[in-house]
CSV table of C-alpha atoms and ligand atoms in Angstrom, one decimal:
chain,number,residue,atom,x,y,z
A,54,MET,CA,-113.7,-0.4,108.8
A,55,ALA,CA,-116.4,0.6,111.7
A,56,GLU,CA,-116.2,3.6,114.2
A,57,GLN,CA,-115.4,1.1,117.1
A,58,GLU,CA,-113.4,0.0,115.2
A,59,TYR,CA,-111.1,2.8,116.4
A,60,ASP,CA,-109.0,2.7,118.8
A,61,TYR,CA,-110.0,7.3,119.5
A,62,ASP,CA,-113.2,8.8,118.0
A,63,LEU,CA,-110.3,11.7,117.9
A,64,PHE,CA,-106.7,11.5,118.1
A,65,VAL,CA,-104.9,14.9,118.0
A,66,ILE,CA,-101.2,16.2,117.5
A,67,GLY,CA,-99.8,18.4,119.3
A,68,ALA,CA,-100.7,19.7,122.4
A,69,GLY,CA,-100.2,23.6,122.4
A,70,SER,CA,-103.2,26.4,122.1
A,71,GLY,CA,-105.9,24.5,119.3
A,72,GLY,CA,-104.8,21.0,119.8
A,73,VAL,CA,-106.4,21.5,124.2
A,74,ARG,CA,-108.9,23.3,122.9
A,75,ALA,CA,-109.5,20.5,120.0
A,76,SER,CA,-109.2,18.1,122.8
A,77,ARG,CA,-111.0,19.5,125.7
A,78,ILE,CA,-114.1,20.1,123.4
A,79,ALA,CA,-114.4,17.1,121.7
A,80,ALA,CA,-114.1,15.2,125.1
A,81,SER,CA,-117.0,17.3,126.3
A,82,HIS,CA,-119.4,16.1,123.2
A,83,GLY,CA,-118.6,12.5,124.3
A,84,ALA,CA,-115.9,12.0,121.6
A,85,ARG,CA,-112.6,9.0,122.9
A,86,VAL,CA,-109.6,11.4,122.4
A,87,ALA,CA,-106.5,11.4,122.4
A,88,VAL,CA,-103.5,13.9,122.6
A,89,ALA,CA,-99.7,13.3,121.6
A,90,GLU,CA,-96.8,15.5,122.4
A,91,GLU,CA,-93.3,15.5,121.9
A,92,TYR,CA,-92.1,18.1,124.2
A,93,ARG,CA,-94.5,19.8,126.8
A,94,VAL,CA,-98.3,20.6,126.9
A,95,GLY,CA,-99.6,24.2,126.7
A,96,GLY,CA,-97.9,24.8,122.9
A,97,THR,CA,-95.1,27.5,122.3
A,98,CYS,CA,-97.9,30.4,123.6
A,99,VAL,CA,-97.6,29.2,127.1
A,100,ILE,CA,-94.3,27.4,126.9
A,101,ARG,CA,-91.9,30.0,124.7
A,102,GLY,CA,-94.1,32.6,123.9
A,103,CYS,CA,-96.9,34.8,124.8
A,104,VAL,CA,-97.0,34.3,127.7
A,105,PRO,CA,-93.7,34.1,128.7
A,106,LYS,CA,-92.7,37.1,126.9
A,107,LYS,CA,-95.9,39.3,128.5
A,108,LEU,CA,-93.4,38.7,131.7
A,109,LEU,CA,-90.4,39.9,130.2
A,110,VAL,CA,-91.8,43.1,128.7
A,111,TYR,CA,-93.6,43.6,132.4
A,112,GLY,CA,-90.2,42.5,134.3
A,113,SER,CA,-88.4,45.0,131.7
A,114,HIS,CA,-90.9,48.3,132.0
A,115,PHE,CA,-89.8,48.6,136.2
A,116,ALA,CA,-86.9,50.3,135.1
A,117,GLU,CA,-89.4,52.7,133.8
A,118,GLU,CA,-91.7,52.4,136.4
A,119,LEU,CA,-89.0,52.4,139.4
A,120,GLN,CA,-87.9,55.5,137.5
A,121,ASP,CA,-91.0,57.9,137.0
A,122,ALA,CA,-91.2,56.6,141.3
A,123,ALA,CA,-89.3,59.6,141.9
A,124,ASN,CA,-91.3,62.1,140.6
A,125,TYR,CA,-94.3,61.0,142.3
A,126,GLY,CA,-92.4,61.7,146.4
A,127,TRP,CA,-91.1,57.8,145.9
A,128,THR,CA,-87.3,57.3,146.9
A,129,VAL,CA,-86.1,54.7,145.5
A,130,GLY,CA,-82.6,52.9,146.3
A,131,ASP,CA,-79.6,51.9,144.3
A,132,LEU,CA,-81.2,50.0,141.8
A,133,LYS,CA,-80.1,46.7,140.5
A,134,PHE,CA,-81.4,43.5,138.5
A,135,ASP,CA,-81.3,40.5,138.5
A,136,TRP,CA,-81.9,38.4,135.3
A,137,PRO,CA,-81.6,34.9,136.9
A,138,THR,CA,-84.6,35.5,139.5
A,139,LEU,CA,-86.4,37.2,136.9
A,140,ARG,CA,-85.8,34.2,133.9
A,141,ASP,CA,-86.3,31.1,136.6
A,142,ALA,CA,-90.0,33.2,138.3
A,143,VAL,CA,-91.1,33.5,134.6
A,144,LEU,CA,-90.4,29.1,134.2
A,145,LYS,CA,-91.8,28.6,137.1
A,146,ASP,CA,-94.5,30.5,136.4
A,147,VAL,CA,-94.5,28.3,132.5
A,148,ASP,CA,-95.0,25.2,134.9
A,149,ARG,CA,-97.9,26.2,136.5
A,150,LEU,CA,-99.4,26.4,133.4
A,151,ASN,CA,-98.0,23.5,131.8
A,152,ALA,CA,-99.1,22.2,134.5
A,153,ALA,CA,-102.9,23.6,134.7
A,154,TYR,CA,-103.1,22.7,130.7
A,155,THR,CA,-101.9,18.9,131.5
A,156,THR,CA,-105.2,19.4,134.5
A,157,THR,CA,-107.7,20.1,131.9
A,158,LEU,CA,-106.7,17.5,128.9
A,159,GLU,CA,-107.0,15.0,132.7
A,160,ASN,CA,-110.3,16.3,133.8
A,161,ASN,CA,-112.0,16.2,130.3
A,162,LYS,CA,-110.7,12.9,130.3
A,163,VAL,CA,-107.7,12.8,127.2
A,164,GLU,CA,-105.2,10.2,127.0
A,165,ARG,CA,-101.7,12.0,126.8
A,166,PHE,CA,-99.1,10.5,125.1
A,167,LEU,CA,-96.2,12.6,126.5
A,168,GLU,CA,-93.8,10.9,122.9
A,169,ARG,CA,-93.9,12.4,119.1
A,170,ALA,CA,-96.6,11.0,117.3
A,171,GLU,CA,-96.7,10.3,113.4
A,172,VAL,CA,-99.2,10.1,110.7
A,173,THR,CA,-99.5,7.2,109.1
A,174,GLY,CA,-102.6,6.6,107.0
A,175,PRO,CA,-105.9,8.2,107.5
A,176,HIS,CA,-106.7,6.6,110.2
A,177,SER,CA,-104.2,5.4,111.5
A,178,VAL,CA,-100.7,7.1,113.8
A,179,ARG,CA,-97.1,6.1,115.2
A,180,LEU,CA,-96.4,7.2,118.6
A,181,ALA,CA,-91.9,7.6,119.1
A,182,SER,CA,-92.6,3.9,121.4
A,183,GLY,CA,-93.5,2.5,118.6
A,184,ARG,CA,-96.4,2.1,118.8
A,185,GLU,CA,-99.7,2.3,116.4
A,186,VAL,CA,-103.1,4.2,117.4
A,187,THR,CA,-106.6,4.2,115.0
A,188,ALA,CA,-108.6,7.0,115.3
A,189,LYS,CA,-111.2,8.0,113.0
A,190,TYR,CA,-110.7,11.5,112.9
A,191,ILE,CA,-107.5,13.2,113.0
A,192,LEU,CA,-106.4,16.6,113.8
A,193,VAL,CA,-102.9,18.0,113.2
A,194,ALA,CA,-102.3,20.7,115.5
A,195,VAL,CA,-98.2,20.3,115.6
A,196,GLY,CA,-97.5,24.8,115.3
A,197,ALA,CA,-94.9,26.5,113.9
A,198,TRP,CA,-91.1,26.3,114.8
A,199,PRO,CA,-88.6,30.3,114.5
A,200,VAL,CA,-86.9,29.8,110.8
A,201,THR,CA,-83.1,30.4,110.5
A,202,PRO,CA,-81.7,31.7,107.3
A,203,SER,CA,-78.7,29.8,105.9
A,204,PHE,CA,-75.5,31.3,106.4
A,205,GLU,CA,-72.3,30.8,108.0
A,206,GLY,CA,-72.0,30.6,111.7
A,207,ALA,CA,-76.1,30.3,111.8
A,208,GLU,CA,-75.4,28.0,114.7
A,209,HIS,CA,-73.9,30.2,116.9
A,210,CYS,CA,-77.2,32.8,117.1
A,211,ILE,CA,-80.4,32.0,119.1
A,212,THR,CA,-83.9,31.6,118.1
A,213,SER,CA,-87.0,32.2,120.6
A,214,ASN,CA,-87.2,28.7,121.3
A,215,GLU,CA,-83.9,29.3,123.8
A,216,VAL,CA,-84.0,32.9,124.6
A,217,PHE,CA,-86.1,32.7,128.1
A,218,HIS,CA,-83.4,30.3,129.3
A,219,LEU,CA,-80.6,32.3,128.7
A,220,PRO,CA,-77.1,31.8,130.8
A,221,GLU,CA,-76.6,35.7,131.6
A,222,LEU,CA,-77.7,39.0,130.1
A,223,PRO,CA,-75.9,39.6,127.3
A,224,ARG,CA,-73.9,43.4,127.1
A,225,ARG,CA,-75.0,44.1,123.4
A,226,VAL,CA,-77.3,41.8,121.8
A,227,VAL,CA,-78.4,42.0,117.9
A,228,ILE,CA,-81.8,41.3,116.1
A,229,SER,CA,-81.7,39.7,113.2
A,230,GLY,CA,-85.6,40.5,112.1
A,231,ALA,CA,-87.9,43.2,112.6
A,232,GLY,CA,-91.1,41.3,113.0
A,233,TYR,CA,-92.9,41.0,116.4
A,234,ILE,CA,-90.4,39.0,118.3
A,235,ALA,CA,-87.5,41.4,117.2
A,236,MET,CA,-89.9,44.5,118.2
A,237,GLU,CA,-90.7,42.9,121.5
A,238,PHE,CA,-87.4,41.8,121.9
A,239,ALA,CA,-85.4,44.7,121.3
A,240,GLY,CA,-88.3,46.3,123.6
A,241,ILE,CA,-87.1,43.5,126.4
A,242,PHE,CA,-83.6,44.1,126.1
A,243,ASN,CA,-83.4,47.5,125.8
A,244,ALA,CA,-85.6,47.9,129.0
A,245,LEU,CA,-82.8,45.5,130.5
A,246,GLY,CA,-80.0,47.8,129.8
A,247,CYS,CA,-78.5,45.8,126.8
A,248,HIS,CA,-77.3,48.0,123.9
A,249,VAL,CA,-79.8,46.5,121.1
A,250,THR,CA,-79.6,46.8,117.5
A,251,VAL,CA,-82.1,45.4,115.5
A,252,VAL,CA,-81.2,44.6,111.9
A,253,ASN,CA,-83.5,43.8,108.9
A,254,ARG,CA,-83.0,42.1,105.5
A,255,SER,CA,-85.2,45.4,104.1
A,256,GLU,CA,-85.9,48.6,105.3
A,257,THR,CA,-89.7,47.9,106.6
A,258,LEU,CA,-90.0,47.1,110.2
A,259,LEU,CA,-93.5,45.5,111.6
A,260,ARG,CA,-94.6,44.8,108.0
A,261,GLY,CA,-98.3,44.8,107.7
A,262,TYR,CA,-99.2,47.6,110.3
A,263,ASP,CA,-100.4,50.9,110.1
A,264,GLU,CA,-97.4,53.2,108.2
A,265,SER,CA,-97.3,55.9,110.7
A,266,LEU,CA,-97.5,53.5,114.0
A,267,ARG,CA,-94.2,52.0,112.9
A,268,ASP,CA,-92.9,55.2,112.5
A,269,ARG,CA,-93.7,56.6,115.8
A,270,LEU,CA,-92.0,52.8,116.7
A,271,LEU,CA,-89.3,53.6,115.4
A,272,GLN,CA,-88.4,57.0,116.2
A,273,ILE,CA,-88.9,56.4,119.7
A,274,THR,CA,-87.0,52.8,120.2
A,275,MET,CA,-84.4,55.7,118.2
A,276,ALA,CA,-84.1,57.4,121.2
A,277,ARG,CA,-84.3,54.4,123.3
A,278,GLY,CA,-81.7,53.4,122.5
A,279,ILE,CA,-82.1,51.1,119.9
A,280,GLU,CA,-79.9,51.3,116.5
A,281,TYR,CA,-81.3,49.5,113.3
A,282,LYS,CA,-79.4,48.2,110.4
A,283,PHE,CA,-82.0,47.9,108.1
A,284,ASN,CA,-80.8,46.7,104.0
A,285,SER,CA,-78.3,44.6,105.5
A,286,PRO,CA,-79.3,40.9,104.9
A,287,PHE,CA,-76.6,38.4,107.5
A,288,ASP,CA,-73.2,37.3,105.2
A,289,LYS,CA,-72.0,35.3,108.7
A,290,VAL,CA,-71.2,35.2,111.6
A,291,VAL,CA,-68.3,34.1,113.5
A,292,LYS,CA,-67.2,33.5,117.0
A,293,ARG,CA,-64.2,34.5,117.9
A,294,GLU,CA,-61.7,33.0,121.0
A,295,ASP,CA,-62.6,35.9,123.9
A,296,GLY,CA,-66.5,34.4,123.1
A,297,CYS,CA,-68.0,37.8,121.8
A,298,LEU,CA,-70.2,37.4,118.5
A,299,GLU,CA,-68.9,39.2,114.7
A,300,ALA,CA,-71.4,39.2,112.9
A,301,HIS,CA,-71.3,40.5,109.5
A,302,LEU,CA,-73.9,42.0,107.0
A,303,ALA,CA,-73.7,42.3,103.0
A,304,GLY,CA,-72.3,44.9,102.4
A,305,LYS,CA,-70.7,46.5,105.7
A,306,PRO,CA,-67.1,46.7,106.1
A,307,ASP,CA,-67.5,45.7,110.3
A,308,PRO,CA,-68.6,43.5,111.0
A,309,LEU,CA,-71.4,44.3,114.7
A,310,VAL,CA,-69.3,42.4,117.6
A,311,CYS,CA,-71.9,41.5,119.9
A,312,ASP,CA,-72.8,38.3,123.1
A,313,LEU,CA,-75.9,37.4,121.4
A,314,ILE,CA,-77.4,37.2,118.2
A,315,LEU,CA,-80.9,36.3,118.7
A,316,VAL,CA,-82.5,34.9,114.9
A,317,ALA,CA,-86.6,36.9,114.7
A,318,THR,CA,-86.7,36.2,111.0
A,319,GLY,CA,-90.2,34.3,110.9
A,320,ARG,CA,-92.4,30.5,112.0
A,321,LYS,CA,-92.1,28.0,109.8
A,322,PRO,CA,-95.2,25.0,109.7
A,323,LYS,CA,-93.4,22.8,111.6
A,324,THR,CA,-94.6,19.3,109.1
A,325,PRO,CA,-91.5,18.3,108.0
A,326,GLY,CA,-91.0,14.4,109.0
A,327,LEU,CA,-95.4,14.3,110.3
A,328,GLY,CA,-95.9,11.2,107.8
A,329,LEU,CA,-99.0,13.4,106.0
A,330,GLU,CA,-97.8,12.0,102.5
A,331,THR,CA,-99.2,8.6,104.1
A,332,ALA,CA,-102.7,9.9,103.9
A,333,GLY,CA,-102.5,12.3,100.7
A,334,VAL,CA,-102.3,15.6,102.8
A,335,GLU,CA,-101.2,18.2,100.4
A,336,LEU,CA,-99.1,20.7,101.6
A,337,GLY,CA,-98.2,24.1,100.1
A,338,GLU,CA,-95.5,26.0,99.6
A,339,ASN,CA,-94.1,27.1,103.0
A,340,GLY,CA,-94.4,23.8,104.6
A,341,GLU,CA,-97.8,24.1,105.3
A,342,ILE,CA,-101.4,21.9,105.4
A,343,LYS,CA,-104.1,22.9,102.8
A,344,VAL,CA,-107.1,23.2,104.9
A,345,ASP,CA,-111.0,23.5,103.6
A,346,ASP,CA,-113.3,26.5,105.3
A,347,THR,CA,-113.6,23.9,107.8
A,348,GLY,CA,-110.5,22.8,108.8
A,349,LYS,CA,-110.3,20.2,107.1
A,350,THR,CA,-107.4,19.3,104.7
A,351,THR,CA,-107.0,16.7,101.4
A,352,CYS,CA,-107.8,13.6,103.4
A,353,ASP,CA,-111.1,13.0,104.6
A,354,SER,CA,-110.4,12.2,107.9
A,355,ILE,CA,-107.2,14.4,109.2
A,356,TYR,CA,-107.9,18.1,109.6
A,357,ALA,CA,-105.7,20.6,111.1
A,358,VAL,CA,-105.9,24.2,113.2
A,359,GLY,CA,-103.7,26.8,113.9
A,360,ASP,CA,-100.5,27.8,113.3
A,361,VAL,CA,-99.6,24.5,110.9
A,362,THR,CA,-102.1,26.0,108.7
A,363,ASP,CA,-99.8,29.0,108.2
A,364,ARG,CA,-103.2,31.2,107.9
A,365,VAL,CA,-103.5,33.4,111.0
A,366,GLN,CA,-100.4,33.2,113.2
A,367,LEU,CA,-102.5,34.1,116.7
A,368,THR,CA,-103.1,31.7,119.3
A,369,PRO,CA,-106.9,33.2,119.7
A,370,VAL,CA,-107.7,32.1,116.4
A,371,ALA,CA,-105.3,28.7,116.9
A,372,ILE,CA,-108.0,27.7,120.2
A,373,ARG,CA,-111.4,29.5,117.9
A,374,GLU,CA,-109.6,26.9,114.9
A,375,GLY,CA,-109.5,24.1,117.6
A,376,HIS,CA,-113.6,24.9,119.4
A,377,ALA,CA,-115.3,25.1,115.5
A,378,PHE,CA,-113.3,21.9,114.7
A,379,ALA,CA,-114.7,20.2,117.7
A,380,ASP,CA,-118.1,21.6,118.0
A,381,ARG,CA,-118.6,20.9,114.0
A,382,VAL,CA,-117.3,17.6,114.3
A,383,PHE,CA,-118.7,15.8,117.1
A,384,GLY,CA,-121.0,18.4,118.6
A,385,GLY,CA,-123.4,18.7,115.5
A,386,LYS,CA,-122.7,22.5,115.3
A,387,GLU,CA,-121.9,24.4,112.1
A,388,THR,CA,-119.6,26.7,114.0
A,389,THR,CA,-117.5,29.5,111.1
A,390,ILE,CA,-115.1,31.5,112.1
A,391,SER,CA,-114.9,34.8,110.6
A,392,TYR,CA,-111.0,36.3,109.4
A,393,ASP,CA,-112.2,40.0,109.9
A,394,CYS,CA,-111.1,42.2,111.8
A,395,ILE,CA,-108.9,40.3,113.9
A,396,PRO,CA,-106.9,42.5,116.3
A,397,SER,CA,-103.9,42.0,117.0
A,398,ALA,CA,-101.0,44.0,118.8
A,399,VAL,CA,-97.0,44.2,119.6
A,400,PHE,CA,-95.7,44.3,123.0
A,401,SER,CA,-93.1,46.1,121.5
A,402,GLN,CA,-91.7,49.4,124.3
A,403,PRO,CA,-94.3,51.6,123.5
A,404,PRO,CA,-97.2,48.9,122.6
A,405,LEU,CA,-98.6,48.8,119.4
A,406,ALA,CA,-102.1,47.3,118.6
A,407,GLY,CA,-104.3,47.1,115.2
A,408,VAL,CA,-107.5,46.1,114.3
A,409,GLY,CA,-108.6,46.2,110.1
A,410,LEU,CA,-107.9,47.7,107.7
A,411,THR,CA,-104.5,50.3,107.7
A,412,GLU,CA,-104.1,53.4,105.9
A,413,SER,CA,-102.4,52.4,103.4
A,414,GLN,CA,-105.5,49.1,102.9
A,415,ALA,CA,-107.8,51.9,102.8
A,416,ARG,CA,-106.5,53.2,100.5
A,417,ASN,CA,-106.2,50.3,98.2
A,418,ALA,CA,-109.2,49.1,98.6
A,419,PHE,CA,-111.5,52.2,98.4
A,420,GLY,CA,-109.5,54.9,96.7
A,421,SER,CA,-109.2,58.8,97.4
A,422,ASN,CA,-113.0,57.6,99.6
A,423,ILE,CA,-111.6,57.4,102.7
A,424,LYS,CA,-111.3,59.8,105.9
A,425,VAL,CA,-108.2,58.9,107.7
A,426,PHE,CA,-108.4,60.3,111.6
A,427,SER,CA,-105.5,61.0,114.3
A,428,SER,CA,-104.7,61.9,117.2
A,429,ASP,CA,-100.9,61.9,118.8
A,430,PHE,CA,-100.5,63.1,122.0
A,431,ARG,CA,-98.5,63.4,124.9
A,432,PRO,CA,-100.0,60.5,127.8
A,433,MET,CA,-100.1,62.3,131.2
A,434,LYS,CA,-97.7,59.5,132.6
A,435,ASN,CA,-95.1,60.8,129.9
A,436,ILE,CA,-95.2,64.3,130.7
A,437,PHE,CA,-95.2,64.0,134.7
A,438,GLY,CA,-92.3,61.0,133.7
A,439,HIS,CA,-90.6,64.4,131.0
A,440,ARG,CA,-90.9,61.3,128.3
A,441,PRO,CA,-91.2,63.2,125.0
A,442,GLU,CA,-92.1,60.3,123.9
A,443,ARG,CA,-96.0,60.0,122.6
A,444,GLY,CA,-98.8,58.4,121.6
A,445,LEU,CA,-100.8,57.8,118.0
A,446,TYR,CA,-104.3,56.9,117.7
A,447,LYS,CA,-105.4,56.8,113.9
A,448,MET,CA,-109.1,55.7,112.7
A,449,ILE,CA,-109.4,54.4,109.4
A,450,VAL,CA,-113.3,55.6,107.6
A,451,ASP,CA,-115.2,54.9,105.1
A,452,ALA,CA,-116.2,58.1,104.0
A,453,GLY,CA,-119.6,56.7,101.7
A,454,THR,CA,-120.4,54.9,104.7
A,455,ASP,CA,-119.0,56.8,107.7
A,456,ARG,CA,-118.6,52.8,108.9
A,457,VAL,CA,-114.9,52.5,110.9
A,458,LEU,CA,-112.6,50.8,109.0
A,459,GLY,CA,-109.7,50.4,111.1
A,460,ILE,CA,-108.1,51.9,114.2
A,461,HIS,CA,-104.5,51.5,114.7
A,462,MET,CA,-102.3,52.9,118.1
A,463,ILE,CA,-99.3,53.5,119.7
A,464,GLY,CA,-98.9,54.0,123.2
A,465,PRO,CA,-99.2,53.0,127.1
A,466,GLU,CA,-101.5,50.2,127.4
A,467,ALA,CA,-102.5,50.2,123.3
A,468,PRO,CA,-103.1,46.7,123.3
A,469,GLU,CA,-105.3,47.0,126.6
A,470,ILE,CA,-107.8,49.5,124.8
A,471,LEU,CA,-107.6,48.2,121.1
A,472,GLN,CA,-109.0,44.7,123.0
A,473,ALA,CA,-112.6,47.1,123.9
A,474,ALA,CA,-112.6,49.4,120.4
A,475,ALA,CA,-112.3,46.2,118.4
A,476,ILE,CA,-115.9,45.0,118.6
A,477,ALA,CA,-116.9,48.3,117.6
A,478,VAL,CA,-114.7,48.3,114.4
A,479,LYS,CA,-116.1,44.2,114.1
A,480,ALA,CA,-119.9,44.9,114.7
A,481,GLY,CA,-118.9,47.2,111.7
A,482,LEU,CA,-119.7,51.1,114.0
A,483,THR,CA,-119.7,54.6,112.0
A,484,LYS,CA,-117.3,57.4,113.4
A,485,ALA,CA,-120.0,58.6,114.3
A,486,ASP,CA,-121.1,56.6,117.1
A,487,PHE,CA,-117.5,57.1,118.7
A,488,ASP,CA,-118.6,60.8,118.3
A,489,ALA,CA,-122.2,60.1,120.1
A,490,THR,CA,-119.7,58.1,123.5
A,491,VAL,CA,-119.2,60.5,126.0
A,492,ALA,CA,-115.2,61.0,126.9
A,493,LEU,CA,-113.5,59.3,129.3
A,494,HIS,CA,-111.8,61.3,131.6
A,495,PRO,CA,-108.7,61.1,132.2
A,496,SER,CA,-108.4,58.4,129.8
A,497,MET,CA,-106.0,58.2,126.9
A,498,ALA,CA,-108.7,55.7,125.3
A,499,GLU,CA,-110.7,58.8,125.3
A,500,GLU,CA,-108.7,60.3,122.3
A,501,LEU,CA,-110.4,57.8,120.4
A,502,VAL,CA,-114.2,59.5,120.8
A,503,LEU,CA,-112.8,62.6,120.3
A,504,MET,CA,-110.8,62.7,116.9
A,505,ARG,CA,-112.1,65.2,115.0
B,860,LIG,P1,-92.6,38.1,111.6
B,860,LIG,O1,-92.9,36.9,110.3
B,860,LIG,O2,-93.4,38.8,112.5
B,860,LIG,O3,-91.1,39.2,111.2
B,860,LIG,C1,-90.5,38.5,110.8
B,860,LIG,C2,-88.9,39.0,110.1
B,860,LIG,O4,-87.7,38.9,109.7
B,860,LIG,C3,-89.5,40.5,109.0
B,860,LIG,O5,-89.0,41.3,109.7
B,860,LIG,C4,-88.7,39.7,107.4
B,860,LIG,O6,-88.7,40.6,107.1
B,860,LIG,C5,-87.7,38.8,108.6
B,860,LIG,N1,-87.2,37.9,107.4
B,860,LIG,C6,-88.2,37.0,106.7
B,860,LIG,N2,-87.3,36.3,106.3
B,860,LIG,C7,-87.0,36.4,106.4
B,860,LIG,C8,-85.3,35.7,106.1
B,860,LIG,N3,-85.1,34.4,105.0
B,860,LIG,N4,-83.8,36.2,106.1
B,860,LIG,C9,-83.1,37.1,106.7
B,860,LIG,N5,-85.7,38.3,107.1
B,860,LIG,C10,-86.3,37.5,107.3
B,860,LIG,O7,-91.7,36.6,112.3
B,860,LIG,P2,-91.7,36.7,113.5
B,860,LIG,O8,-90.2,35.3,113.5
B,860,LIG,O9,-91.2,38.1,114.6
B,860,LIG,O10,-92.8,36.4,114.2
B,860,LIG,C11,-94.0,34.8,113.5
B,860,LIG,C12,-95.0,34.7,114.1
B,860,LIG,O11,-95.2,34.5,115.4
B,860,LIG,C13,-95.3,36.0,113.6
B,860,LIG,O12,-95.8,36.1,112.2
B,860,LIG,C14,-96.7,36.6,114.3
B,860,LIG,O13,-97.8,35.7,114.1
B,860,LIG,C15,-96.3,35.4,115.4
B,860,LIG,N6,-95.9,36.1,116.5
B,860,LIG,C16,-96.8,37.0,117.2
B,860,LIG,C17,-96.8,37.8,118.6
B,860,LIG,C18,-98.4,38.3,119.0
B,860,LIG,O14,-98.7,38.6,118.2
B,860,LIG,N7,-97.5,40.0,119.9
B,860,LIG,C19,-95.3,37.7,119.0
B,860,LIG,C20,-94.8,36.7,118.4
B,860,LIG,C21,-94.7,36.6,117.5
B,860,LIG,P3,-89.3,41.9,105.8
B,860,LIG,O15,-90.6,42.0,106.6
B,860,LIG,O16,-88.1,42.7,105.1
B,860,LIG,O17,-89.4,40.0,104.7
């Protein structure tokens, strides 16, 4: 089939972070682009992930700020919180972003199909309406979807897809899982006054983050009233006649009684039913699309970016992958993505953030040839707020070259501070470079240049 015989140069399935970026950039290179989206333009991050979550974090944080205000001379009347007001304001902002992303596509002359699309061959997709379209290239950017382990009564639980729409704030919440979503919503619900119990199958929370930070988060959140049940997989959930839920945990005689169960046990590539087999696109064990370094699948005309490839499930990574794909395929620019030193953060309360190797990863790679510096301090804000909570910053250094291998921090504003520090780690700066930088006083970030 000659090039001009295709309906489009690029057909993108999924208008999330990666798909929208790829569409826009490909169109700016002159490609004729169409995108199909079965739900709302914007994807997980904008519609039911990072953005609304961060707004809920901000909203819940006022509890602490308002309490602290009295120490600064403010008289704050009776504190009342109205969940529907926050929920609806957040959902309104999601509408705003949905419209902004749609405008971006329109402005770039990307044709939109607000319906599901499935692959029917190397150059063809079928829309839910039954229409069949062809494209020289197809980009699959459908993201991932929450996984709920199978246990009796799972239908009574919700996932992060539904949590933004709760009709009312639950009094008691049980959260299954102790990863990103679990710890972020544990913080939100706890700050809003709900009783929170985090239940995990293992004895680990936030696997992959530096151990000292995870311990610190555990201590602080327990002191704030969050309860933990580790090594406790769900056995079953029972809905009682009074509407309450019972979470029965394996090996535990008494169920946890609560009003809401949020399951946050990971997300799986959303490939089922996508027709990828019709084009010979191979999937991995977790249903992820196998791609090479350029995002190409096992079919030469089909590419994939973002969570559906299950490499690094983070929005900025999907955006980079989408951008690089469009530049490479339609702009003639050879762009490579470096997956080294990707900073990440958990918007728990307090938040934590990290970049580069953790202490245990560095020990595995470098043996005893590393130096670990740390600063364990009580932020000024907490002293004045009569809160005993301490921040902890850690820097891991290659003892041979003095190069900083990783920085990990927990404490107020840790993600904001870490983003800047990540530039230094990515650039390969040394501990001596940090030491040579004058502190910015008084700040929490100054601890980064004062570790001796
Ligand atoms: P995570 O992978 O972060 O955590 C999953 C949790 O569920 C872990 O505690 C894990 O336990 C547990 N778990 C996994 N499988 C099972 C199972 N079959 N039965 C019971 N428990 C299980 O997943 P999330 O759902 O929290 O988040 C999904 C992804 O979304 C993250 O990995 C991240 O990439 C992204 N995300 C990023 C955010 C950010 O950047 N701030 C915020 C939210 C999400 P164990 O560790 O013991 O195996």
